[in-house]
Coordinates of C-alpha atoms and ligand atoms in Angstrom, one line a residue:
M230 CA -0.3 -0.1 0.0
S231 CA 1.4 2.5 -1.1
P232 CA 1.3 5.4 2.0
D233 CA -0.8 8.5 0.2
A234 CA -2.5 7.0 -2.4
R235 CA -5.1 5.8 -0.1
P236 CA -7.1 8.4 2.1
P237 CA -8.8 6.4 5.8
S238 CA -10.1 3.6 4.6
P239 CA -14.1 4.8 4.6
A240 CA -16.9 2.4 6.7
A241 CA -16.6 -1.1 5.8
V242 CA -19.6 -2.3 3.9
Q243 CA -20.3 -6.0 6.1
H244 CA -21.1 -8.1 3.1
F245 CA -21.1 -12.5 3.6
I246 CA -17.7 -12.7 2.8
R247 CA -16.2 -10.8 5.9
A248 CA -19.0 -12.6 7.8
I249 CA -16.9 -16.1 6.4
I250 CA -13.7 -14.7 7.2
E251 CA -14.6 -12.9 10.5
D252 CA -15.7 -16.6 11.5
D253 CA -12.1 -18.2 10.5
L254 CA -10.4 -15.8 11.9
H255 CA -12.2 -16.1 15.6
S256 CA -12.5 -19.6 15.1
G257 CA -8.7 -20.2 14.7
K258 CA -9.6 -21.8 11.5
H259 CA -7.3 -19.4 10.7
T260 CA -4.3 -16.5 12.0
R261 CA -4.2 -14.8 9.3
I262 CA -5.9 -14.5 5.0
S263 CA -3.9 -14.3 2.2
T264 CA -6.2 -13.2 -0.6
R265 CA -5.2 -12.8 -4.5
F266 CA -6.2 -11.2 -7.3
P267 CA -6.0 -13.4 -10.8
P268 CA -6.2 -11.6 -13.9
E269 CA -5.1 -13.3 -17.1
P270 CA -3.2 -11.0 -18.8
N271 CA -5.3 -10.9 -22.6
G272 CA -5.9 -7.6 -21.9
Y273 CA -7.1 -4.0 -20.4
L274 CA -8.3 -3.9 -16.9
H275 CA -11.9 -2.7 -16.6
I276 CA -14.1 -1.8 -14.0
G277 CA -15.3 -4.9 -13.3
H278 CA -11.2 -5.8 -12.0
A279 CA -11.8 -3.2 -10.8
K280 CA -14.4 -4.3 -7.8
S281 CA -12.3 -7.4 -7.4
I282 CA -9.2 -5.6 -6.6
C283 CA -10.3 -3.5 -3.9
L284 CA -12.2 -6.6 -2.9
N285 CA -8.7 -8.9 -2.6
F286 CA -6.6 -6.0 -1.6
G287 CA -9.5 -4.3 0.7
L288 CA -9.8 -7.3 3.1
A289 CA -6.1 -8.3 3.1
L290 CA -6.6 -4.5 4.5
D291 CA -8.5 -4.7 7.0
Y292 CA -7.6 -8.3 8.5
S293 CA -4.2 -7.5 8.1
G294 CA -3.7 -10.2 5.8
Q295 CA -1.8 -10.1 2.2
C296 CA -2.3 -10.4 -0.9
N297 CA -1.1 -11.4 -4.0
L298 CA -1.0 -10.7 -7.3
R299 CA -0.8 -13.7 -9.7
F300 CA -0.9 -13.8 -13.4
D301 CA -3.3 -16.8 -14.8
D302 CA -0.4 -17.0 -18.1
T303 CA -2.1 -20.1 -19.7
N304 CA -3.0 -18.8 -23.3
P305 CA 0.0 -17.3 -24.6
E306 CA -1.4 -16.3 -27.5
K307 CA -3.3 -14.2 -26.5
E308 CA -1.5 -12.5 -23.4
S309 CA 1.7 -9.8 -23.8
E310 CA 3.9 -8.5 -21.7
E311 CA 1.8 -5.0 -22.8
Y312 CA -1.3 -6.3 -20.5
A313 CA 0.7 -7.7 -18.0
N314 CA 2.1 -4.4 -17.5
A315 CA -0.5 -2.2 -17.7
I316 CA -2.8 -4.4 -15.6
Q317 CA 0.8 -4.2 -12.6
E318 CA -0.3 -0.5 -13.1
D319 CA -3.7 -0.1 -13.2
V320 CA -3.2 -1.9 -9.4
R321 CA -0.7 0.7 -8.3
W322 CA -2.7 3.3 -9.6
L323 CA -5.7 2.5 -7.3
G324 CA -3.7 2.5 -4.2
F325 CA -2.6 -1.1 -4.1
Q326 CA 0.4 -3.1 -3.7
W327 CA 0.6 -6.5 -3.7
D328 CA 2.4 -8.7 -1.5
G329 CA 6.3 -9.2 -2.3
E330 CA 6.9 -10.2 -6.1
V331 CA 4.4 -10.4 -9.3
R332 CA 3.5 -14.5 -8.9
W333 CA 2.7 -16.1 -12.4
A334 CA 0.9 -19.2 -12.9
S335 CA 3.7 -19.7 -15.3
D336 CA 6.6 -20.5 -12.3
Y337 CA 4.7 -23.3 -11.4
F338 CA 4.5 -25.3 -14.6
Q339 CA 6.8 -27.9 -13.5
Q340 CA 5.3 -28.8 -10.4
L341 CA 1.4 -28.3 -12.5
Y342 CA 3.4 -31.0 -14.2
D343 CA 4.8 -33.3 -11.4
Y344 CA 1.0 -33.0 -9.8
A345 CA -0.5 -34.4 -12.5
E346 CA 2.2 -36.9 -13.1
M347 CA 0.7 -37.8 -9.7
L348 CA -2.7 -38.1 -10.7
I349 CA -1.5 -40.3 -13.6
Q350 CA 0.3 -43.1 -11.2
Q351 CA -3.1 -42.7 -9.0
G352 CA -5.8 -43.5 -11.8
K353 CA -7.0 -40.1 -11.6
A354 CA -6.0 -39.2 -14.9
F355 CA -5.3 -40.0 -18.3
V356 CA -3.7 -39.2 -21.9
C357 CA -7.0 -39.1 -24.4
D358 CA -6.7 -39.5 -28.2
L359 CA -9.8 -37.8 -29.1
T360 CA -10.1 -34.8 -30.9
A361 CA -11.4 -31.9 -29.8
E362 CA -14.7 -32.8 -31.5
E363 CA -15.4 -36.0 -29.5
T364 CA -14.3 -34.7 -26.6
R365 CA -17.4 -32.6 -26.9
E366 CA -19.6 -34.4 -28.8
T367 CA -19.4 -37.2 -25.5
R368 CA -19.3 -35.1 -23.0
G369 CA -23.2 -35.3 -22.5
T370 CA -25.1 -32.5 -22.2
L371 CA -27.6 -31.2 -19.0
T372 CA -29.3 -33.2 -19.1
E373 CA -28.2 -36.2 -20.8
P374 CA -25.0 -38.1 -19.1
G375 CA -21.8 -38.1 -21.1
R376 CA -20.4 -41.4 -22.5
D377 CA -17.1 -42.3 -20.8
S378 CA -14.0 -42.1 -23.5
P379 CA -12.3 -46.0 -25.3
Y380 CA -9.4 -44.0 -23.4
R381 CA -10.1 -43.7 -20.3
N382 CA -8.4 -47.7 -18.8
R383 CA -5.4 -47.2 -20.8
S384 CA -3.2 -48.2 -17.8
V385 CA -0.8 -45.8 -15.8
A386 CA 2.6 -46.9 -18.1
E387 CA 0.8 -46.6 -20.9
N388 CA -0.8 -42.7 -19.3
L389 CA 2.6 -41.7 -18.2
D390 CA 4.7 -43.0 -21.4
L391 CA 2.2 -40.9 -23.8
F392 CA 2.2 -37.8 -21.2
R393 CA 5.8 -37.6 -21.0
R394 CA 6.2 -37.8 -24.7
M395 CA 3.1 -35.4 -25.1
K396 CA 5.1 -32.9 -23.2
A397 CA 8.8 -34.1 -25.1
G398 CA 7.1 -32.6 -28.2
E399 CA 6.4 -36.1 -29.5
F400 CA 2.5 -35.5 -30.5
P401 CA 1.1 -32.3 -33.0
D402 CA -1.1 -29.7 -31.3
G403 CA -4.4 -31.0 -30.1
A404 CA -3.5 -34.4 -30.9
R405 CA -3.8 -35.8 -27.5
T406 CA -5.0 -34.8 -23.8
L407 CA -4.6 -35.0 -20.5
R408 CA -8.1 -35.7 -18.7
A409 CA -9.3 -36.1 -14.7
R410 CA -10.9 -39.2 -14.5
I411 CA -13.8 -39.0 -12.7
D412 CA -17.0 -39.7 -13.6
M413 CA -18.5 -38.9 -17.3
A414 CA -22.5 -39.6 -15.2
S415 CA -22.1 -36.6 -13.3
P416 CA -24.9 -34.4 -13.1
N417 CA -22.2 -31.8 -12.8
I418 CA -20.0 -31.4 -16.8
N419 CA -17.3 -29.6 -15.5
L420 CA -16.4 -33.2 -13.5
R421 CA -17.2 -35.4 -17.0
D422 CA -13.4 -36.2 -17.0
P423 CA -12.4 -32.3 -18.0
V424 CA -9.1 -32.6 -19.8
I425 CA -6.5 -30.8 -17.8
Y426 CA -3.4 -30.3 -20.5
R427 CA -3.0 -29.4 -23.9
I428 CA -0.4 -29.5 -26.2
K429 CA 0.1 -26.3 -28.2
R430 CA 2.8 -25.1 -29.2
A431 CA 2.8 -21.7 -28.9
H432 CA 5.5 -19.0 -27.6
H433 CA 5.2 -17.9 -24.1
M434 CA 5.4 -14.9 -23.0
R435 CA 7.7 -15.9 -19.7
T436 CA 9.0 -19.5 -20.7
G437 CA 9.1 -18.8 -23.9
D438 CA 9.2 -22.5 -26.2
A439 CA 10.2 -23.9 -23.1
W440 CA 7.0 -25.7 -23.1
C441 CA 4.6 -26.9 -25.5
I442 CA 1.8 -28.7 -23.2
Y443 CA -0.2 -26.7 -20.8
P444 CA -2.1 -26.5 -18.4
M445 CA -6.1 -25.6 -18.6
Y446 CA -7.3 -23.1 -16.2
D447 CA -9.5 -24.9 -14.1
Y448 CA -6.2 -27.3 -12.9
T449 CA -3.7 -24.8 -12.6
H450 CA -5.9 -21.8 -10.3
C451 CA -6.3 -24.3 -7.4
I452 CA -3.1 -25.8 -7.6
S453 CA -1.5 -21.9 -7.4
D454 CA -4.2 -20.7 -5.1
A455 CA -2.5 -23.8 -2.7
L456 CA 1.0 -23.0 -3.1
E457 CA 0.4 -19.3 -2.4
G458 CA -1.3 -20.4 1.0
I459 CA -4.3 -18.5 0.1
T460 CA -7.1 -18.8 2.2
H461 CA -10.1 -17.5 0.6
S462 CA -10.1 -17.9 -3.4
L463 CA -12.3 -15.3 -4.7
C464 CA -14.1 -15.1 -7.8
T465 CA -16.7 -14.5 -9.5
L466 CA -19.8 -16.9 -9.6
E467 CA -19.7 -17.9 -12.7
F468 CA -17.0 -20.6 -11.0
E469 CA -19.7 -21.6 -8.9
D470 CA -20.2 -24.9 -11.0
H471 CA -16.5 -25.3 -11.3
R472 CA -15.9 -25.2 -7.2
P473 CA -16.5 -29.4 -7.0
L474 CA -13.4 -29.9 -9.8
Y475 CA -11.0 -27.0 -8.1
D476 CA -12.0 -29.4 -4.6
W477 CA -11.3 -32.6 -6.5
V478 CA -8.1 -30.9 -7.5
L479 CA -6.6 -30.7 -4.4
D480 CA -8.4 -33.4 -2.3
N481 CA -6.4 -34.9 -4.6
L482 CA -3.1 -33.6 -5.0
P483 CA -0.4 -33.5 -2.2
V484 CA -1.0 -29.7 -2.1
P485 CA 0.3 -27.8 1.4
C486 CA -3.5 -26.6 1.8
H487 CA -6.9 -26.2 0.4
P488 CA -7.9 -23.2 0.3
R489 CA -11.8 -22.3 -0.2
Q490 CA -13.4 -20.9 -2.7
I491 CA -15.7 -18.3 -2.6
E492 CA -18.1 -17.1 -5.2
F493 CA -20.0 -13.1 -5.5
S494 CA -21.6 -11.8 -8.4
R495 CA -20.2 -9.9 -11.3
L496 CA -20.5 -6.3 -11.6
E497 CA -22.5 -5.2 -14.3
L498 CA -22.2 -1.8 -15.6
R499 CA -25.1 0.0 -17.7
Y500 CA -24.5 1.2 -21.3
T501 CA -20.9 -0.4 -21.3
V502 CA -19.7 -4.0 -21.7
T503 CA -17.5 -5.4 -19.3
S504 CA -15.8 -8.4 -20.9
K505 CA -11.9 -8.0 -22.1
R506 CA -13.2 -9.4 -25.3
K507 CA -15.5 -7.5 -26.4
L508 CA -13.5 -4.4 -25.5
L509 CA -10.7 -5.7 -27.8
Q510 CA -13.2 -6.0 -30.7
L511 CA -13.3 -2.5 -30.0
V512 CA -9.4 -1.7 -30.3
S513 CA -9.1 -4.1 -33.0
K514 CA -11.8 -3.1 -35.3
G515 CA -10.2 0.8 -34.7
L516 CA -14.0 2.3 -33.6
L517 CA -11.8 3.7 -30.1
A518 CA -8.7 5.0 -29.8
G519 CA -7.4 2.6 -27.9
W520 CA -7.6 0.6 -24.2
D521 CA -6.9 4.5 -23.0
D522 CA -10.0 5.4 -24.4
P523 CA -11.4 8.1 -22.8
R524 CA -15.1 6.3 -23.4
M525 CA -13.8 2.9 -22.1
P526 CA -14.8 1.2 -19.1
T527 CA -10.7 0.2 -18.4
I528 CA -9.1 1.7 -15.8
H529 CA -7.1 3.2 -18.1
G530 CA -9.9 5.1 -19.7
M531 CA -11.3 5.8 -16.7
R532 CA -7.7 7.6 -15.4
R533 CA -7.3 9.4 -18.5
R534 CA -11.0 10.5 -19.4
G535 CA -10.2 12.3 -14.9
Y536 CA -12.1 9.2 -12.5
T537 CA -10.4 9.3 -9.4
P538 CA -8.3 6.0 -7.3
A539 CA -10.6 7.3 -4.5
G540 CA -13.8 7.4 -6.4
I541 CA -13.5 3.7 -8.2
R542 CA -12.8 2.3 -4.3
E543 CA -15.9 4.9 -3.2
F544 CA -17.8 3.1 -5.7
A545 CA -16.5 -0.2 -5.1
R546 CA -17.6 -0.1 -1.7
R547 CA -21.2 1.5 -2.2
I548 CA -22.2 -1.2 -4.9
G549 CA -21.2 -3.9 -1.8
I550 CA -20.4 -8.1 -2.2
S551 CA -23.4 -10.5 -2.5
K552 CA -24.9 -13.0 -4.6
S553 CA -27.7 -11.6 -6.4
E554 CA -27.4 -9.0 -9.6
N555 CA -25.5 -6.6 -9.3
V556 CA -26.2 -3.8 -13.1
I557 CA -25.7 -0.9 -11.7
D558 CA -26.2 2.4 -13.0
L559 CA -23.6 4.3 -14.8
A560 CA -25.4 7.1 -12.6
V561 CA -23.9 5.7 -9.4
L562 CA -20.2 6.2 -10.8
E563 CA -20.4 9.2 -11.3
A564 CA -21.6 10.8 -8.7
C565 CA -19.1 9.3 -6.8
M566 CA -16.4 11.2 -9.0
R567 CA -18.5 14.3 -8.0
E568 CA -17.9 13.8 -4.7
D569 CA -14.2 13.2 -4.5
L570 CA -14.0 16.0 -7.2
E571 CA -15.4 18.5 -5.5
N572 CA -13.6 19.1 -2.4
T573 CA -10.2 18.2 -4.5
A574 CA -10.1 20.1 -7.4
P575 CA -9.1 23.5 -7.7
R576 CA -12.3 25.9 -9.8
V577 CA -11.7 27.9 -12.7
M578 CA -13.7 29.5 -15.6
A579 CA -14.1 28.0 -19.1
V580 CA -16.5 28.7 -22.1
L581 CA -16.8 25.9 -24.0
K582 CA -19.2 27.8 -26.5
P583 CA -18.5 31.2 -26.7
L584 CA -20.6 34.6 -27.3
K585 CA -18.4 37.8 -27.2
V586 CA -20.0 40.7 -25.6
V587 CA -18.3 43.9 -25.5
L588 CA -18.6 46.0 -22.4
G589 CA -19.4 49.8 -23.6
N590 CA -18.8 51.6 -20.8
Y591 CA -15.1 49.7 -20.3
Q592 CA -12.5 51.9 -18.5
E593 CA -9.6 50.7 -18.4
G594 CA -7.9 51.2 -14.8
L595 CA -11.2 52.0 -12.9
T596 CA -12.5 48.2 -14.2
R597 CA -10.2 46.6 -12.3
S598 CA -9.4 42.7 -12.5
R599 CA -10.9 40.7 -9.0
T600 CA -8.5 38.5 -6.9
A601 CA -10.6 34.9 -6.2
G602 CA -10.1 31.4 -4.4
F603 CA -9.6 28.3 -6.3
H604 CA -11.7 26.8 -4.3
P605 CA -14.9 28.7 -1.3
N606 CA -13.6 26.1 1.1
H607 CA -10.3 24.9 0.8
P608 CA -8.4 28.8 1.1
E609 CA -4.9 26.5 1.0
F610 CA -5.4 26.0 -2.8
G611 CA -4.7 29.7 -3.5
E612 CA -6.6 32.3 -4.9
R613 CA -5.9 34.1 -8.6
E614 CA -6.3 37.2 -10.6
V615 CA -8.9 37.1 -13.2
P616 CA -8.4 40.3 -15.4
I617 CA -11.5 41.6 -17.0
G618 CA -11.5 43.5 -20.8
R619 CA -13.8 45.2 -23.1
E620 CA -14.6 42.4 -24.5
I621 CA -15.1 39.6 -22.5
W622 CA -16.9 35.0 -23.7
I623 CA -19.7 34.6 -22.1
E624 CA -21.5 30.7 -22.7
Q625 CA -23.6 30.8 -25.5
D626 CA -26.5 29.2 -23.1
D627 CA -26.5 31.9 -21.0
F628 CA -27.7 34.5 -23.4
A629 CA -31.7 34.1 -24.7
L630 CA -33.6 36.5 -26.6
E631 CA -36.8 34.7 -25.5
P632 CA -36.0 33.5 -22.4
P633 CA -38.6 30.9 -20.9
P634 CA -40.3 31.4 -17.7
G635 CA -38.1 31.6 -15.1
W636 CA -35.1 32.5 -17.0
Q637 CA -32.2 34.2 -14.4
R638 CA -29.6 34.8 -17.0
L639 CA -28.3 36.8 -19.4
T640 CA -31.7 38.2 -22.0
L641 CA -31.8 41.4 -24.3
G642 CA -32.3 44.2 -21.2
G643 CA -32.1 42.0 -18.7
E644 CA -29.0 42.1 -16.1
V645 CA -26.7 39.4 -15.1
R646 CA -23.5 38.8 -12.5
L647 CA -20.4 38.3 -13.6
R648 CA -18.9 35.5 -11.5
Y649 CA -16.7 37.2 -9.0
A650 CA -17.0 40.6 -10.3
Y651 CA -19.8 43.1 -11.9
V652 CA -23.8 43.2 -12.9
I653 CA -24.0 43.7 -16.7
R654 CA -27.1 44.8 -18.6
C655 CA -27.7 43.7 -22.0
D656 CA -28.1 46.8 -24.0
E657 CA -28.0 45.1 -27.5
V658 CA -27.5 42.4 -29.9
V659 CA -25.2 42.1 -32.8
R660 CA -27.0 39.4 -35.8
D661 CA -25.6 38.1 -38.5
G662 CA -27.2 37.8 -42.0
D663 CA -28.8 34.1 -41.2
G664 CA -30.3 36.1 -37.8
Q665 CA -28.0 33.7 -35.5
V666 CA -26.9 36.6 -32.7
V667 CA -23.0 36.8 -32.5
E668 CA -22.3 39.7 -30.0
L669 CA -23.8 41.3 -27.3
R670 CA -23.2 45.4 -26.5
C671 CA -22.8 45.2 -22.6
S672 CA -22.8 48.0 -19.7
I673 CA -21.2 47.6 -16.5
D674 CA -23.2 49.2 -13.0
H675 CA -20.1 50.4 -12.0
D676 CA -21.5 50.1 -8.0
T677 CA -21.8 46.5 -7.6
L678 CA -18.2 45.3 -7.3
G679 CA -19.0 42.8 -4.3
R680 CA -22.4 44.5 -3.7
N681 CA -25.9 43.6 -4.5
P682 CA -27.1 46.7 -6.8
Q683 CA -29.3 49.7 -6.0
G684 CA -33.4 49.2 -5.7
R685 CA -33.3 46.2 -7.6
K686 CA -32.5 42.1 -7.6
V687 CA -29.6 40.5 -9.9
Q688 CA -30.5 36.8 -9.3
G689 CA -28.6 35.5 -12.2
V690 CA -24.2 34.8 -11.7
I691 CA -22.5 33.6 -15.4
H692 CA -19.3 32.2 -15.9
W693 CA -17.1 34.9 -18.1
L694 CA -13.8 35.2 -19.7
S695 CA -11.5 38.6 -20.8
A696 CA -10.8 37.7 -24.4
A697 CA -7.8 39.5 -23.9
H698 CA -6.6 37.0 -21.5
A699 CA -8.2 33.6 -21.3
V700 CA -6.4 31.1 -23.3
T701 CA -8.0 28.7 -26.8
A702 CA -7.9 24.5 -25.3
E703 CA -8.8 22.4 -26.9
V704 CA -11.9 20.6 -24.9
R705 CA -13.3 16.3 -25.2
L706 CA -16.9 15.9 -24.3
Y707 CA -17.7 12.7 -23.6
D708 CA -21.3 11.2 -23.7
R709 CA -21.9 7.2 -23.0
L710 CA -20.0 5.5 -25.7
F711 CA -23.3 2.7 -26.3
T712 CA -26.8 3.6 -27.0
D713 CA -28.3 1.0 -24.6
P714 CA -28.5 -0.1 -21.5
V715 CA -27.3 -3.4 -22.4
P716 CA -25.5 -3.6 -25.2
D717 CA -24.2 -6.8 -25.2
G718 CA -27.7 -8.2 -24.1
H719 CA -30.1 -8.8 -27.6
K720 CA -30.1 -12.1 -29.7
D721 CA -29.7 -10.6 -32.6
R722 CA -27.7 -7.6 -32.6
D723 CA -24.2 -7.4 -32.4
F724 CA -23.4 -5.0 -29.3
L725 CA -21.3 -2.8 -31.7
D726 CA -24.9 -2.1 -33.9
F727 CA -25.3 0.2 -30.1
I728 CA -22.6 2.4 -30.5
N729 CA -22.9 6.0 -29.8
P730 CA -22.3 8.0 -32.7
D731 CA -21.6 10.7 -30.5
S732 CA -19.7 9.3 -27.9
L733 CA -16.9 12.1 -28.4
Q734 CA -17.3 16.1 -29.5
V735 CA -13.8 18.1 -29.5
V736 CA -14.5 21.8 -29.4
Q737 CA -12.1 25.0 -29.2
A738 CA -12.5 26.6 -26.0
W739 CA -11.5 29.6 -23.6
V740 CA -10.5 29.1 -20.6
E741 CA -8.2 30.7 -17.7
P742 CA -5.1 31.5 -18.0
A743 CA -3.9 29.7 -15.1
A744 CA -5.4 26.2 -16.7
V745 CA -1.8 26.8 -20.1
R746 CA 1.0 25.2 -16.0
A747 CA -1.0 22.7 -15.8
R748 CA 0.6 19.3 -15.4
P749 CA -0.9 16.2 -16.9
E750 CA -4.6 14.7 -15.3
E751 CA -4.4 17.7 -13.5
H752 CA -8.2 18.0 -12.3
Y753 CA -10.2 21.3 -12.3
Q754 CA -13.5 22.2 -12.0
F755 CA -14.9 24.7 -14.6
E756 CA -17.5 26.5 -12.9
R757 CA -21.0 25.4 -13.6
L758 CA -19.9 23.4 -16.6
G759 CA -18.5 20.2 -15.0
Y760 CA -15.4 18.6 -14.1
F761 CA -12.5 18.6 -16.5
C762 CA -9.1 16.6 -16.1
T763 CA -5.5 17.7 -18.2
D764 CA -5.2 15.2 -20.9
R765 CA -2.4 12.7 -19.4
F766 CA -1.2 12.2 -22.7
D767 CA -1.8 14.7 -25.3
H768 CA -1.4 17.7 -22.9
V769 CA 2.1 19.7 -23.1
P770 CA 2.3 22.2 -20.1
G771 CA 2.6 25.5 -21.5
S772 CA 1.3 24.8 -25.3
R773 CA -2.2 24.8 -25.9
P774 CA -4.4 22.5 -23.3
V775 CA -6.2 19.6 -23.6
F776 CA -9.0 18.7 -21.3
N777 CA -11.5 15.9 -21.0
R778 CA -13.9 16.5 -19.4
T779 CA -14.7 13.7 -17.0
V780 CA -17.9 14.1 -15.9
S781 CA -20.7 17.0 -15.6
L782 CA -22.1 19.2 -12.7
K783 CA -25.6 17.5 -12.0
D784 CA -26.5 14.4 -14.1
T785 CA -27.7 14.5 -16.7
W786 CA -28.2 10.6 -17.3
S787 CA -30.7 9.4 -15.2
R788 CA -33.4 11.5 -16.2
Ligands
ATP1088 P1 -13.3 -10.8 -18.5 O1 -14.6 -11.4 -18.5 O2 -14.1 -9.2 -18.9 O3 -12.0 -11.8 -19.2 P2 -12.7 -12.7 -16.6 O4 -13.2 -12.7 -15.4 O5 -11.8 -13.7 -18.0 O6 -13.1 -11.4 -17.2 P3 -9.6 -12.5 -15.1 O7 -8.9 -11.3 -16.0 O8 -10.2 -14.4 -15.7 O9 -10.7 -11.6 -16.3 O10 -10.3 -11.7 -13.9 C1 -9.4 -11.8 -13.2 C2 -10.2 -11.7 -11.4 O11 -11.5 -10.3 -12.0 C3 -11.4 -12.7 -11.7 O12 -11.2 -13.0 -10.6 C4 -12.5 -12.5 -12.4 O13 -14.1 -13.4 -11.4 C5 -13.0 -10.7 -12.0 N1 -13.8 -10.0 -12.6 C6 -13.9 -10.2 -14.0 N2 -14.5 -9.2 -14.1 C7 -15.2 -8.9 -13.3 C8 -16.4 -8.2 -13.3 N3 -17.3 -7.8 -14.1 N4 -16.8 -8.0 -11.5 C9 -16.0 -8.5 -10.7 N5 -15.2 -9.0 -11.1 C10 -14.7 -9.9 -12.4
MG1089 MG1 -11.0 -15.1 -17.3

């Protein structure tokens, strides 16, 4: 745990896994707990993984135990160093640190192989010559038992010989498998003589070409947990039916301990997809800028958009842990970001859609700049000068020729206060040939600096910038990535059909000069507009700033 990355842990929400752990600590079953986060390095992590990270690392912190980071690297063709590095970066960025070195399932390849020979010796595994197709056909269904493989009763000696020759590379890919010898009539399909080793000539990022046989996930995972002394092996509900196999493998081998597998429900976020395979499609088809596109629900994407580690941890806490469906509205995630940024982001003014205003009675020297704090509740954030000039920018939306009832912003003949400065009145509207309002002529009430105007009330306050002082910035406005709440929930439609064509809008905006000095990944509130963050990669201090909109100030989704 990096000391500065994590604020005092927020009040933990009680859930069934905590109850199990507390029982185990009370009864003395365990004196110290060990958990692990076991990603496959076949893509970047997403918000669902963040839930699992916060759970596993959070429990270790709360109960003074340990949490390992272990890569499940048993599928060499889909895995890469790039993914493994990004995953480590994400875990640390979220504020967590794994125990000791990073672990890899591949560290255990030799041990896993030796254990497989032991299973063979006990008559509990056999080499099978059925093709993948034949294996599938004889597996049976939920209502019908499977059929025994004709190779099921090979002698131990023959099995050992064939398995060693599989390892030595004597057979082509897919020609043979090693299968656990359990029960083809089991009501649980996972126990119907599952394949535990396959032949695959694939270069492995860590073991190179040392192996041409690779262990399957179900066989590898439980043994890796046991070798690391994991006490509570937490995974998502789709592994519930695999638990009997997890236990079978450990019951039949001389492993150092027998961890307990506990399942909880996956997080599903509306208007997005949480599957590395689907996210990979968005990237490989070039539909987004990459895994770290700010519209991606990846941790890299969320980070680049300006989401904060504290906000994500709070989100994980709020959504809870249970076995029931965990479908969450985007609004919950956004609310967590707003709450975190409200007290951490300095506030400045920016204008996204500028309308020119000329202040007719502006008087150099008399009309003064104003000092304004960067945060109303945090004087320690400091202050800056907000300059004023004859020409200012205001937001187009803050002026209406025909205002709706209750309008508190600017209109012809109406008054409004410029944030931190004077009350102005709109005296004249300049339109172009198409009737579009292109400029306002306004006048300053010089007596309104820091006090109310005489004899009338002006309620509206708008943000603005001095045109002579403001700097241009590129601002990227993001909308939800999909137009459907469950894009991958349609039988007859591909999730890619629901991509929102307007999920990104780039505008040339104006910001206060203070923003030019911003470093990458700095958060700001643009007053009245939302929270924005300088882009992690494209923003270069000293040149034209590049901002990403993290989240608007108000919830616009759950209307
Ligand atoms: P994906 O389908 O996106 O590839 P995965 O489960 O195959 O996800 P892994 O790398 O195997 O990805 O997952 C590492 C850990 O994260 C596992 O323990 C897994 O259960 C957990 N996890 C993955 N997705 C979610 C999710 N949506 N909600 C909660 N936990 C998740
Ligand atoms: Mg997986």
